[in-house]
Amino acid sequence: MRVLGIETSCDETAAAVVENGRDVRSSIILSQIAMHRPYGGVVPEIACRSHVEALPGVIQDALDTAQVGWDDLDALAVTSGPGLASSLLTGVSAARGLALSTGLPLLPVNHLHGHLASLFLGDDVPSPEEICPALILLVSGGHSALVWMESWGSFRLLGQTVDDAAGEAFDKAARLLGLSYPGGPAIEKAAAGGDPNAVRFPDGRLKATSLPGGIDPRYCFSYSGLKTSLRTHLEAHPEAAATGLADTAASFQEAVVRSLVGRLTLAAKELKPRSLGCVGGVAKNQVLRAGLDALCAKRGMPLYLAPMAYCTDNAAMIAAAAGLGSTEAKAAFDVEPSMLLSAQPQCGGV
């Protein structure tokens, strides 16, 4: 099963060729960070225009790097949501056109399923059968969620953010601290050598007893209050963004990591998974990785992390998600390209 994947859900223009849901033949990513940095976040109109301009070349680069032609492919896969509607539509339209012209089946892939599939990319990685049932922390710029993976394709949402995602919180905090975009790496760098206990920021525990869809609020995240707490702290202590930057950044980072590891710890204790995993852009954070390592060492269970190259948005994970499914699962998602005309990608959570 050789799949060409296309990813345009936000501000990365990406294409990749993956075999059997695991072997990456090519992974091309064109980042737009420099375009959005002056605004401190992603501007949808700029992202969409860049996708339109860059996608044909990125797709050709993916094919050339993999040394394959259209006749060597078995299927196309494209991110169908969630994400920025205009960015998603660019990728879906391109994939539909390619499907019509090549006759290849077109497989729409949920972006978050793609992140889950990133666990299985690369050399010497386990198969889904080896790690499941697994408890996965999915944490990125747009999403923060706890997912129960009973087997590949069988996912259950346990909890998610009720406002900002962790990556988004880092971006907003960096702006308050006068740091660059993206905020996660900037805060991690600024926090080096700082005291993570200098300021006790809240970790956003929910007081609700239940949430729609049967989601347990104890497994959910909230970062809007943390952002407000940082702003209030900076108003009361103006020096915290200058002479006290390292301590402030380290304390904010500690609050985010504490909330993520804390919810994961509770879920692991109650649900007793076979293994734990972490995927998404924030999974690159070394403090978070250290916290997850400590948790797994204490509980005596394996930890699986998405490879660094596939933490942030990429097309290899989209192709992998399509390739990992069983024949039955592929058939369920194998739609006529014309059907995607009426499939309007939407923003939103899992």
Coordinates of N, CA and C in Angstrom, one line a residue, residues 171-331:
D171 N 1.8 30.2 22.6 CA 1.9 31.3 21.7 C 1.5 32.6 22.3
K172 N 0.3 32.6 23.0 CA -0.2 33.8 23.6 C 0.7 34.3 24.8
A173 N 1.3 33.3 25.5 CA 2.2 33.7 26.6 C 3.4 34.3 26.1
A174 N 4.0 33.8 25.0 CA 5.2 34.3 24.4 C 4.9 35.8 23.9
R175 N 3.7 36.0 23.4 CA 3.4 37.4 23.0 C 3.4 38.3 24.2
L176 N 2.8 37.9 25.3 CA 2.8 38.7 26.6 C 4.2 38.9 27.1
L177 N 5.1 38.0 26.9 CA 6.5 38.1 27.4 C 7.4 38.7 26.4
G178 N 6.9 39.1 25.3 CA 7.7 39.8 24.3 C 8.7 38.8 23.5
L179 N 8.3 37.6 23.5 CA 9.1 36.5 22.8 C 8.5 36.3 21.4
S180 N 9.3 35.6 20.6 CA 8.9 35.4 19.2 C 7.9 34.3 19.0
Y181 N 7.4 34.1 17.8 CA 6.5 33.1 17.4 C 7.3 32.0 16.6
P182 N 7.0 30.7 16.7 CA 6.0 30.1 17.6 C 6.4 30.2 19.1
G183 N 5.5 30.2 20.0 CA 5.7 30.4 21.4 C 6.3 29.3 22.1
G184 N 6.0 28.1 21.8 CA 6.5 26.9 22.5 C 8.0 26.8 22.6
P185 N 8.7 26.8 21.4 CA 10.2 26.8 21.4 C 10.7 28.0 22.1
A186 N 10.1 29.2 21.9 CA 10.6 30.5 22.4 C 10.6 30.4 24.0
I187 N 9.5 29.9 24.5 CA 9.4 29.9 26.0 C 10.3 28.8 26.6
E188 N 10.4 27.7 25.9 CA 11.3 26.6 26.4 C 12.8 27.2 26.4
K189 N 13.2 27.9 25.4 CA 14.5 28.5 25.4 C 14.7 29.5 26.5
A190 N 13.7 30.4 26.6 CA 13.7 31.5 27.7 C 13.7 30.9 29.1
A191 N 13.1 29.7 29.2 CA 13.0 29.1 30.6 C 14.2 28.4 31.0
A192 N 15.2 28.2 30.1 CA 16.4 27.5 30.5 C 17.1 28.2 31.6
G193 N 17.4 27.4 32.7 CA 18.0 28.0 33.9 C 17.1 28.7 34.8
G194 N 15.8 28.8 34.5 CA 14.9 29.5 35.4 C 14.3 28.6 36.4
D195 N 13.7 29.1 37.4 CA 13.1 28.4 38.5 C 11.7 28.1 38.2
P196 N 11.3 26.8 38.0 CA 9.9 26.5 37.6 C 8.9 26.7 38.8
N197 N 9.4 26.9 40.0 CA 8.6 27.1 41.1 C 8.6 28.6 41.6
A198 N 9.1 29.5 40.8 CA 9.2 30.9 41.2 C 7.8 31.5 41.3
V199 N 6.9 31.1 40.4 CA 5.5 31.6 40.4 C 4.6 30.4 40.3
R200 N 3.6 30.3 41.1 CA 2.7 29.2 41.1 C 1.4 29.6 40.2
F201 N 1.5 29.3 38.9 CA 0.4 29.5 38.0 C -0.6 28.4 38.1
P202 N -1.9 28.6 37.8 CA -2.9 27.6 37.9 C -2.7 26.6 36.8
D203 N -3.2 25.3 37.0 CA -3.1 24.3 36.0 C -4.5 24.0 35.4
G204 N -5.5 24.9 35.6 CA -6.8 24.9 34.9 C -7.7 23.7 35.1
R205 N -7.9 23.3 36.4 CA -8.8 22.2 36.7 C -10.2 22.6 36.5
L206 N -11.0 21.8 35.9 CA -12.5 22.1 35.7 C -13.3 21.8 36.9
K207 N -14.3 22.6 37.2 CA -15.2 22.4 38.4 C -16.4 21.7 37.9
A208 N -16.7 21.5 36.6 CA -17.9 20.9 36.1 C -17.9 19.4 36.6
T209 N -19.1 18.8 36.8 CA -19.2 17.4 37.1 C -19.4 16.5 35.9
S210 N -19.8 17.1 34.8 CA -20.0 16.4 33.6 C -19.9 17.3 32.4
L211 N -19.6 16.8 31.2 CA -19.5 17.5 30.0 C -20.3 16.8 28.9
P212 N -20.8 17.5 27.8 CA -21.5 16.8 26.8 C -20.7 15.7 26.1
G213 N -21.4 14.7 25.7 CA -20.7 13.6 25.1 C -20.2 12.6 26.0
G214 N -20.5 12.7 27.3 CA -19.9 11.8 28.3 C -18.5 12.0 28.6
I215 N -17.9 13.1 28.3 CA -16.5 13.4 28.5 C -16.3 13.7 30.0
D216 N -15.3 13.1 30.6 CA -15.0 13.3 32.0 C -14.2 14.6 32.2
P217 N -14.8 15.6 32.9 CA -14.0 16.9 33.1 C -12.7 16.7 33.8
R218 N -12.5 15.7 34.5 CA -11.2 15.5 35.2 C -10.1 15.2 34.2
Y219 N -10.5 14.8 33.0 CA -9.5 14.5 31.9 C -9.4 15.6 31.0
C220 N -10.0 16.8 31.2 CA -10.0 17.9 30.3 C -9.0 19.0 30.7
F221 N -8.7 19.9 29.8 CA -7.8 20.9 30.0 C -8.4 22.3 29.8
S222 N -7.8 23.3 30.4 CA -8.2 24.7 30.2 C -7.0 25.6 30.4
Y223 N -6.8 26.4 29.4 CA -5.6 27.3 29.5 C -5.9 28.8 29.4
S224 N -7.2 29.1 29.3 CA -7.5 30.6 29.3 C -7.2 31.2 30.6
G225 N -7.5 30.6 31.7 CA -7.2 31.1 33.0 C -5.7 31.3 33.3
L226 N -5.0 30.3 32.7 CA -3.5 30.4 32.9 C -3.0 31.6 32.2
K227 N -3.5 31.9 31.0 CA -3.0 33.0 30.2 C -3.4 34.3 31.0
T228 N -4.6 34.4 31.5 CA -5.0 35.6 32.3 C -4.1 35.7 33.5
S229 N -3.8 34.6 34.2 CA -3.0 34.7 35.3 C -1.6 35.2 35.0
L230 N -1.0 34.9 33.9 CA 0.2 35.4 33.4 C 0.1 36.9 33.2
R231 N -0.9 37.3 32.5 CA -1.1 38.8 32.2 C -1.2 39.5 33.6
T232 N -2.0 39.0 34.5 CA -2.1 39.7 35.8 C -0.8 39.8 36.5
H233 N 0.0 38.7 36.5 CA 1.3 38.7 37.1 C 2.2 39.7 36.5
L234 N 2.2 39.8 35.2 CA 3.0 40.8 34.5 C 2.6 42.2 34.9
E235 N 1.3 42.5 35.0 CA 0.9 43.8 35.4 C 1.3 44.2 36.8
A236 N 1.3 43.2 37.7 CA 1.7 43.4 39.1 C 3.2 43.4 39.2
H237 N 3.9 42.7 38.3 CA 5.4 42.6 38.4 C 6.0 42.9 37.0
P238 N 6.1 44.1 36.6 CA 6.6 44.5 35.3 C 8.0 43.9 35.0
E239 N 8.8 43.7 36.0 CA 10.1 43.2 35.8 C 10.2 41.7 35.4
A240 N 9.0 41.1 35.6 CA 9.0 39.6 35.3 C 9.2 39.3 33.9
A241 N 9.0 40.2 33.0 CA 9.2 40.0 31.5 C 10.6 40.4 31.1
A242 N 11.4 40.9 32.1 CA 12.7 41.4 31.7 C 13.7 40.7 32.6
T243 N 14.1 41.2 33.8 CA 15.1 40.6 34.6 C 14.6 39.2 35.2
G244 N 13.3 39.1 35.3 CA 12.8 37.8 35.8 C 12.2 36.9 34.7
L245 N 12.6 37.1 33.4 CA 12.1 36.3 32.3 C 12.3 34.8 32.5
A246 N 13.4 34.4 32.8 CA 13.7 32.9 32.9 C 12.8 32.3 33.9
D247 N 12.6 32.9 35.1 CA 11.8 32.3 36.1 C 10.3 32.3 35.7
T248 N 9.9 33.4 35.1 CA 8.5 33.5 34.6 C 8.2 32.5 33.6
A249 N 9.1 32.4 32.6 CA 8.9 31.4 31.5 C 8.9 30.0 32.0
A250 N 9.8 29.7 32.9 CA 9.9 28.4 33.5 C 8.7 28.0 34.3
S251 N 8.1 29.0 35.0 CA 7.0 28.7 35.8 C 5.7 28.5 34.9
F252 N 5.6 29.3 33.9 CA 4.5 29.1 33.0 C 4.6 27.7 32.3
Q253 N 5.8 27.4 31.8 CA 6.0 26.1 31.2 C 5.7 25.0 32.1
E254 N 6.0 25.1 33.4 CA 5.8 24.1 34.4 C 4.3 23.9 34.6
A255 N 3.5 25.0 34.6 CA 2.1 24.9 34.8 C 1.4 24.1 33.6
V256 N 1.9 24.4 32.4 CA 1.3 23.7 31.2 C 1.7 22.2 31.3
V257 N 2.9 21.9 31.6 CA 3.4 20.5 31.7 C 2.7 19.8 32.9
R258 N 2.5 20.5 34.0 CA 1.9 19.9 35.1 C 0.5 19.5 34.8
S259 N -0.2 20.3 34.1 CA -1.6 20.0 33.7 C -1.7 18.8 32.8
L260 N -0.8 18.7 31.8 CA -0.8 17.6 30.9 C -0.4 16.3 31.5
V261 N 0.7 16.3 32.3 CA 1.1 15.1 32.9 C 0.1 14.7 34.0
G262 N -0.5 15.6 34.7 CA -1.4 15.3 35.8 C -2.7 14.6 35.2
R263 N -3.2 15.1 34.1 CA -4.4 14.5 33.6 C -4.1 13.1 33.1
L264 N -2.9 13.0 32.4 CA -2.5 11.7 31.9 C -2.2 10.7 33.1
T265 N -1.7 11.1 34.1 CA -1.4 10.3 35.3 C -2.7 9.7 35.9
L266 N -3.7 10.6 36.0 CA -5.0 10.2 36.5 C -5.7 9.2 35.6
A267 N -5.7 9.4 34.3 CA -6.3 8.5 33.4 C -5.6 7.1 33.4
A268 N -4.2 7.2 33.4 CA -3.5 5.9 33.4 C -3.7 5.1 34.7
K269 N -3.9 5.8 35.8 CA -4.2 5.1 37.1 C -5.5 4.4 37.0
E270 N -6.5 5.1 36.4 CA -7.9 4.5 36.5 C -8.1 3.5 35.3
L271 N -7.5 3.8 34.2 CA -7.8 2.9 33.0 C -6.9 1.8 32.8
K272 N -5.7 1.9 33.3 CA -4.6 0.9 33.2 C -4.3 0.4 31.8
P273 N -3.8 1.4 31.0 CA -3.5 1.0 29.6 C -2.2 0.1 29.6
R274 N -2.0 -0.4 28.4 CA -0.8 -1.3 28.2 C 0.4 -0.4 28.0
S275 N 0.2 0.8 27.5 CA 1.3 1.8 27.3 C 0.8 3.2 27.2
L276 N 1.7 4.2 27.2 CA 1.4 5.6 27.1 C 2.1 6.1 25.8
G277 N 1.5 7.1 25.2 CA 2.1 7.8 24.1 C 1.8 9.3 24.1
C278 N 2.6 10.0 23.3 CA 2.4 11.4 23.2 C 2.8 11.8 21.8
V279 N 1.9 12.6 21.2 CA 2.0 13.1 19.8 C 1.6 14.5 19.7
G280 N 2.0 15.2 18.6 CA 1.7 16.6 18.4 C 2.9 17.5 18.6
G281 N 2.8 18.7 18.1 CA 3.9 19.6 18.2 C 4.5 19.9 19.5
V282 N 3.6 19.9 20.6 CA 4.1 20.2 21.9 C 4.9 19.0 22.5
A283 N 4.7 17.8 21.8 CA 5.5 16.6 22.2 C 7.0 16.8 22.1
K284 N 7.4 17.9 21.4 CA 8.8 18.2 21.2 C 9.4 18.8 22.5
N285 N 8.6 19.3 23.4 CA 9.1 20.0 24.6 C 9.8 19.0 25.5
Q286 N 11.0 19.4 25.8 CA 11.9 18.5 26.6 C 11.4 18.3 28.1
V287 N 10.8 19.4 28.6 CA 10.3 19.3 30.0 C 9.2 18.3 30.0
L288 N 8.3 18.4 29.0 CA 7.2 17.5 29.0 C 7.7 16.1 28.8
R289 N 8.6 15.9 27.9 CA 9.2 14.5 27.7 C 9.8 14.0 29.0
A290 N 10.5 14.8 29.7 CA 11.0 14.4 31.0 C 9.9 14.0 32.0
G291 N 8.9 14.8 32.0 CA 7.8 14.4 32.9 C 7.1 13.1 32.5
L292 N 6.9 12.9 31.2 CA 6.3 11.6 30.8 C 7.3 10.4 31.1
D293 N 8.6 10.6 30.9 CA 9.5 9.6 31.2 C 9.4 9.2 32.7
A294 N 9.3 10.2 33.6 CA 9.2 10.0 35.0 C 7.9 9.2 35.3
L295 N 6.8 9.6 34.7 CA 5.6 9.0 35.0 C 5.6 7.5 34.6
C296 N 6.2 7.2 33.4 CA 6.2 5.8 32.9 C 7.2 5.0 33.7
A297 N 8.3 5.6 34.2 CA 9.2 4.9 35.0 C 8.6 4.5 36.4
K298 N 7.8 5.4 36.9 CA 7.1 5.2 38.2 C 6.0 4.1 38.0
R299 N 5.3 4.1 36.9 CA 4.3 3.1 36.7 C 4.7 1.8 36.0
G300 N 6.0 1.8 35.6 CA 6.5 0.6 35.0 C 5.9 0.2 33.7
M301 N 5.6 1.2 32.8 CA 5.0 0.9 31.5 C 5.8 1.7 30.4
P302 N 5.7 1.2 29.2 CA 6.5 1.8 28.1 C 5.9 3.1 27.7
L303 N 6.7 4.0 27.2 CA 6.3 5.3 26.7 C 6.7 5.4 25.2
Y304 N 5.8 5.7 24.3 CA 6.0 5.9 22.9 C 5.8 7.3 22.5
L305 N 6.8 7.9 21.9 CA 6.7 9.3 21.5 C 6.8 9.4 19.9
A306 N 6.0 10.3 19.4 CA 6.2 10.5 17.9 C 7.6 11.0 17.7
P307 N 8.3 10.5 16.6 CA 9.6 11.0 16.2 C 9.6 12.5 16.1
M308 N 10.7 13.1 16.4 CA 10.7 14.6 16.3 C 10.3 15.1 15.0
A309 N 10.7 14.4 13.9 CA 10.4 14.9 12.6 C 8.9 14.9 12.2
Y310 N 8.2 14.1 13.0 CA 6.7 13.9 12.7 C 5.8 14.4 13.8
C311 N 6.4 15.3 14.8 CA 5.5 15.8 15.8 C 4.6 16.9 15.3
T312 N 5.3 17.9 14.6 CA 4.5 19.0 14.0 C 3.8 18.5 12.8
D313 N 2.9 19.3 12.2 CA 2.1 18.9 11.1 C 2.9 18.5 9.9
N314 N 2.6 17.3 9.3 CA 3.3 16.8 8.2 C 2.4 15.8 7.4
A315 N 2.8 15.5 6.2 CA 1.9 14.7 5.4 C 2.2 13.2 5.5
A316 N 3.4 12.9 6.1 CA 3.7 11.4 6.3 C 2.7 10.8 7.2
M317 N 2.3 11.5 8.3 CA 1.3 11.0 9.2 C -0.1 10.8 8.6
I318 N -0.4 11.7 7.6 CA -1.7 11.6 6.9 C -1.7 10.3 6.0
A319 N -0.6 10.1 5.3 CA -0.4 8.9 4.4 C -0.4 7.7 5.3
A320 N 0.2 7.8 6.5 CA 0.3 6.6 7.4 C -1.0 6.2 7.9
A321 N -1.8 7.2 8.3 CA -3.2 6.9 8.8 C -4.0 6.2 7.8
A322 N -3.9 6.6 6.5 CA -4.6 5.9 5.5 C -4.1 4.5 5.2
G323 N -2.7 4.3 5.3 CA -2.1 3.1 5.0 C -2.2 2.0 6.1
L324 N -2.4 2.5 7.4 CA -2.5 1.6 8.5 C -3.8 0.9 8.6
G325 N -4.9 1.5 8.0 CA -6.2 0.9 8.2 C -6.3 -0.5 7.5
S326 N -7.2 -1.3 8.0 CA -7.4 -2.6 7.3 C -8.1 -2.4 6.0
T327 N -8.2 -3.4 5.2 CA -8.9 -3.3 3.9 C -10.3 -2.8 4.1
E328 N -11.0 -3.3 5.1 CA -12.4 -2.9 5.4 C -12.4 -1.4 5.7
A329 N -11.4 -1.0 6.5 CA -11.4 0.4 6.9 C -11.2 1.3 5.7
K330 N -10.3 0.9 4.8 CA -10.0 1.6 3.6 C -11.2 1.7 2.8
A331 N -12.0 0.7 2.6 CA -13.2 0.7 1.8 C -14.2 1.6 2.4

